[in-house]
Amino acid sequence: MKIGVFDSGFGGLTVLRALFERIPQADYLYLGDTARLPYGAKSRDTVARYAASSARFLAAEGAEFLVIACNTASALALDAIRSAVTVPVLGVVETGANAADRSSTSRDVMVIATAATVESHAYTAACAERGMRAIEKACPLLVPLVEEGWIEHPVTADVLRIYMAELMEVARGVGLNADTLVLGCTHYPLLRRQIEAAVPESLRVIDSAEVTADEVARRLRLGGQGSSAKTRFFATDSVAKFRVLGGRFLGRAIADVELVDLEAGNRQ
Ligand code: DGL
């Protein structure tokens, strides 16, 4: 089984890391569309065009199942992606909402994500379909802070404190009794500990990377056993930067990264 994993950049490597643990025997193709990152500040049409071309690339490279490990692309462009390829496609909004469904007893949840994901209200809709109320908050400063490597940094701690206080304020204002917080952006799992420190202890934090890997294993009826997978990494911008930054997200060194030009459809 060859599984394609797509993200606008490096954040999806948190999903790949979880997939390595759950399904070590599969082969993986990972594409980070780093030249066109960030998706989180772009329009639906642009995200759909970028994401569809990325999905087509992975399918052409032999992916038999696609994981859209980018919340923004999952929220704005899942239909466009599904129309662009013939292989099954799983997005992280669906898996995040399923996990919230399993976690929440109060049926009230909160979601933090990029501006584009929040504006799409995809999480609110997915939660409503499962009988939950949700509020969503855009946290646009978190992606650049993570990319800068400012994980254990006082500025990041301050930014998180402010964002989380604003979120709680909105929740109070609308009478939301949330017991679950969904990390609706693939960069946020790297800040999980810091986020947990900035919210009440009673709030369960859901990392969509882990639940997505569980869902892939369930759908493909794979998991558990096997030797280390063969993985090819593709990026649309600097392979040197991908190796350095990507290693941080993946939790292990990345040796080879292939540069691709999706606009021209050619590997370079
Ligand atoms: N991968 C994006 C997401 O999960 C975050 C980075 C971006 O804005 O492109 O929403």
GROMACS .gro file of N, CA and C in nm, residues 2-7 28-34 36 39 48-68 80-87 89 231-237 239 242 256-268:
model
  201
    2LYS      N    1   0.058   0.212  -0.095
    2LYS     CA    2   0.133   0.338  -0.103
    2LYS      C    3   0.038   0.452  -0.063
    3ILE      N    4   0.070   0.519   0.045
    3ILE     CA    5  -0.018   0.624   0.098
    3ILE      C    6   0.043   0.761   0.068
    4GLY      N    7  -0.035   0.846   0.003
    4GLY     CA    8   0.010   0.983  -0.024
    4GLY      C    9  -0.037   1.076   0.087
    5VAL      N   10   0.053   1.158   0.135
    5VAL     CA   11   0.019   1.253   0.241
    5VAL      C   12   0.051   1.392   0.189
    6PHE      N   13  -0.048   1.479   0.195
    6PHE     CA   14  -0.028   1.613   0.140
    6PHE      C   15  -0.052   1.721   0.245
    7ASP      N   16   0.036   1.820   0.244
    7ASP     CA   17   0.014   1.940   0.326
    7ASP      C   18   0.069   2.059   0.248
   28TYR      N   19   0.520   0.546   0.178
   28TYR     CA   20   0.460   0.679   0.184
   28TYR      C   21   0.521   0.774   0.082
   29LEU      N   22   0.434   0.861   0.031
   29LEU     CA   23   0.478   0.974  -0.051
   29LEU      C   24   0.430   1.098   0.022
   30TYR      N   25   0.520   1.188   0.056
   30TYR     CA   26   0.478   1.311   0.125
   30TYR      C   27   0.509   1.431   0.037
   31LEU      N   28   0.407   1.513   0.014
   31LEU     CA   29   0.429   1.637  -0.062
   31LEU      C   30   0.398   1.758   0.024
   32GLY      N   31   0.494   1.847   0.036
   32GLY     CA   32   0.473   1.976   0.101
   32GLY      C   33   0.479   2.084  -0.006
   33ASP      N   34   0.367   2.155  -0.022
   33ASP     CA   35   0.363   2.260  -0.127
   33ASP      C   36   0.422   2.390  -0.072
   34THR      N   37   0.549   2.380  -0.035
   34THR     CA   38   0.616   2.487   0.039
   34THR      C   39   0.630   2.618  -0.040
   36ARG      N   40   0.403   2.751  -0.214
   36ARG     CA   41   0.277   2.825  -0.215
   36ARG      C   42   0.218   2.839  -0.075
   39TYR      N   43  -0.135   2.836   0.298
   39TYR     CA   44  -0.268   2.827   0.242
   39TYR      C   45  -0.369   2.902   0.331
   48ALA      N   46  -0.811   2.561  -0.355
   48ALA     CA   47  -0.864   2.445  -0.430
   48ALA      C   48  -0.773   2.413  -0.549
   49ARG      N   49  -0.729   2.517  -0.619
   49ARG     CA   50  -0.642   2.495  -0.736
   49ARG      C   51  -0.509   2.433  -0.693
   50TYR      N   52  -0.448   2.490  -0.588
   50TYR     CA   53  -0.319   2.438  -0.540
   50TYR      C   54  -0.333   2.295  -0.490
   51ALA      N   55  -0.438   2.272  -0.411
   51ALA     CA   56  -0.453   2.140  -0.348
   51ALA      C   57  -0.484   2.034  -0.454
   52ALA      N   58  -0.567   2.069  -0.553
   52ALA     CA   59  -0.601   1.972  -0.658
   52ALA      C   60  -0.476   1.933  -0.737
   53SER      N   61  -0.392   2.031  -0.769
   53SER     CA   62  -0.271   1.997  -0.847
   53SER      C   63  -0.176   1.912  -0.761
   54SER      N   64  -0.173   1.936  -0.632
   54SER     CA   65  -0.087   1.857  -0.543
   54SER      C   66  -0.138   1.714  -0.534
   55ALA      N   67  -0.270   1.699  -0.523
   55ALA     CA   68  -0.329   1.565  -0.514
   55ALA      C   69  -0.304   1.488  -0.644
   56ARG      N   70  -0.320   1.557  -0.758
   56ARG     CA   71  -0.295   1.491  -0.888
   56ARG      C   72  -0.151   1.441  -0.896
   57PHE      N   73  -0.059   1.522  -0.844
   57PHE     CA   74   0.082   1.483  -0.847
   57PHE      C   75   0.103   1.353  -0.767
   58LEU      N   76   0.048   1.348  -0.646
   58LEU     CA   77   0.068   1.230  -0.562
   58LEU      C   78   0.004   1.106  -0.625
   59ALA      N   79  -0.113   1.123  -0.684
   59ALA     CA   80  -0.179   1.009  -0.749
   59ALA      C   81  -0.095   0.962  -0.868
   60ALA      N   82  -0.039   1.057  -0.943
   60ALA     CA   83   0.045   1.020  -1.059
   60ALA      C   84   0.172   0.948  -1.015
   61GLU      N   85   0.218   0.978  -0.893
   61GLU     CA   86   0.338   0.911  -0.841
   61GLU      C   87   0.304   0.773  -0.783
   62GLY      N   88   0.177   0.738  -0.784
   62GLY     CA   89   0.141   0.601  -0.742
   62GLY      C   90   0.066   0.590  -0.610
   63ALA      N   91   0.027   0.704  -0.551
   63ALA     CA   92  -0.047   0.695  -0.423
   63ALA      C   93  -0.181   0.627  -0.446
   64GLU      N   94  -0.211   0.531  -0.359
   64GLU     CA   95  -0.338   0.456  -0.373
   64GLU      C   96  -0.443   0.508  -0.275
   65PHE      N   97  -0.400   0.590  -0.183
   65PHE     CA   98  -0.491   0.649  -0.084
   65PHE      C   99  -0.431   0.784  -0.047
   66LEU      N  100  -0.515   0.887  -0.041
   66LEU     CA  101  -0.461   1.021  -0.011
   66LEU      C  102  -0.510   1.073   0.123
   67VAL      N  103  -0.415   1.119   0.204
   67VAL     CA  104  -0.449   1.184   0.330
   67VAL      C  105  -0.422   1.333   0.313
   68ILE      N  106  -0.526   1.414   0.323
   68ILE     CA  107  -0.507   1.559   0.312
   68ILE      C  108  -0.476   1.609   0.452
   80ALA      N  109  -1.291   1.962  -0.445
   80ALA     CA  110  -1.204   1.984  -0.562
   80ALA      C  111  -1.098   1.875  -0.570
   81ILE      N  112  -1.047   1.834  -0.455
   81ILE     CA  113  -0.944   1.728  -0.454
   81ILE      C  114  -1.005   1.596  -0.498
   82ARG      N  115  -1.123   1.565  -0.444
   82ARG     CA  116  -1.188   1.438  -0.479
   82ARG      C  117  -1.222   1.434  -0.628
   83SER      N  118  -1.254   1.551  -0.687
   83SER     CA  119  -1.283   1.552  -0.832
   83SER      C  120  -1.156   1.538  -0.914
   84ALA      N  121  -1.042   1.572  -0.855
   84ALA     CA  122  -0.917   1.573  -0.932
   84ALA      C  123  -0.851   1.435  -0.941
   85VAL      N  124  -0.887   1.345  -0.849
   85VAL     CA  125  -0.821   1.213  -0.846
   85VAL      C  126  -0.925   1.101  -0.835
   86THR      N  127  -0.882   0.979  -0.865
   86THR     CA  128  -0.977   0.866  -0.856
   86THR      C  129  -0.954   0.783  -0.730
   87VAL      N  130  -0.845   0.809  -0.658
   87VAL     CA  131  -0.817   0.729  -0.537
   87VAL      C  132  -0.896   0.785  -0.419
   89VAL      N  133  -0.987   0.964  -0.074
   89VAL     CA  134  -0.926   1.082  -0.012
   89VAL      C  135  -0.985   1.100   0.128
  231THR      N  136   0.983   0.587   0.228
  231THR     CA  137   0.915   0.716   0.216
  231THR      C  138   0.990   0.805   0.119
  232ARG      N  139   0.913   0.868   0.028
  232ARG     CA  140   0.973   0.970  -0.059
  232ARG      C  141   0.913   1.104  -0.021
  233PHE      N  142   0.999   1.204  -0.008
  233PHE     CA  143   0.954   1.338   0.028
  233PHE      C  144   0.966   1.429  -0.095
  234PHE      N  145   0.862   1.508  -0.119
  234PHE     CA  146   0.864   1.606  -0.228
  234PHE      C  147   0.831   1.743  -0.171
  235ALA      N  148   0.899   1.845  -0.223
  235ALA     CA  149   0.868   1.982  -0.183
  235ALA      C  150   0.869   2.070  -0.308
  236THR      N  151   0.793   2.179  -0.303
  236THR     CA  152   0.789   2.268  -0.419
  236THR      C  153   0.882   2.388  -0.403
  237ASP      N  154   0.950   2.395  -0.288
  237ASP     CA  155   1.049   2.501  -0.267
  237ASP      C  156   1.171   2.438  -0.197
  239VAL      N  157   1.468   2.246  -0.091
  239VAL     CA  158   1.478   2.114  -0.029
  239VAL      C  159   1.564   2.121   0.098
  242PHE      N  160   1.339   2.227   0.369
  242PHE     CA  161   1.249   2.117   0.404
  242PHE      C  162   1.319   2.017   0.494
  256ASP      N  163   1.659   1.270   0.203
  256ASP     CA  164   1.639   1.311   0.065
  256ASP      C  165   1.505   1.377   0.043
  257VAL      N  166   1.510   1.490  -0.025
  257VAL     CA  167   1.385   1.558  -0.061
  257VAL      C  168   1.395   1.590  -0.211
  258GLU      N  169   1.288   1.557  -0.285
  258GLU     CA  170   1.288   1.583  -0.429
  258GLU      C  171   1.211   1.712  -0.456
  259LEU      N  172   1.269   1.798  -0.538
  259LEU     CA  173   1.205   1.925  -0.573
  259LEU      C  174   1.110   1.905  -0.690
  260VAL      N  175   0.986   1.954  -0.675
  260VAL     CA  176   0.891   1.943  -0.787
  260VAL      C  177   0.835   2.080  -0.821
  261ASP      N  178   0.800   2.094  -0.948
  261ASP     CA  179   0.737   2.217  -0.995
  261ASP      C  180   0.595   2.181  -1.036
  262LEU      N  181   0.499   2.207  -0.950
  262LEU     CA  182   0.361   2.165  -0.978
  262LEU      C  183   0.296   2.248  -1.086
  263GLU      N  184   0.345   2.370  -1.102
  263GLU     CA  185   0.285   2.456  -1.206
  263GLU      C  186   0.316   2.398  -1.343
  264ALA      N  187   0.441   2.349  -1.357
  264ALA     CA  188   0.480   2.292  -1.485
  264ALA      C  189   0.453   2.142  -1.488
  265GLY      N  190   0.427   2.085  -1.369
  265GLY     CA  191   0.403   1.941  -1.361
  265GLY      C  192   0.530   1.858  -1.376
  266ASN      N  193   0.644   1.919  -1.357
  266ASN     CA  194   0.770   1.847  -1.378
  266ASN      C  195   0.850   1.837  -1.250
  267ARG      N  196   0.918   1.723  -1.234
  267ARG     CA  197   1.017   1.710  -1.130
  267ARG      C  198   1.143   1.778  -1.181
  268GLN      N  199   1.220   1.843  -1.089
  268GLN     CA  200   1.339   1.913  -1.136
  268GLN      C  201   1.465   1.836  -1.100
   0.00000   0.00000   0.00000
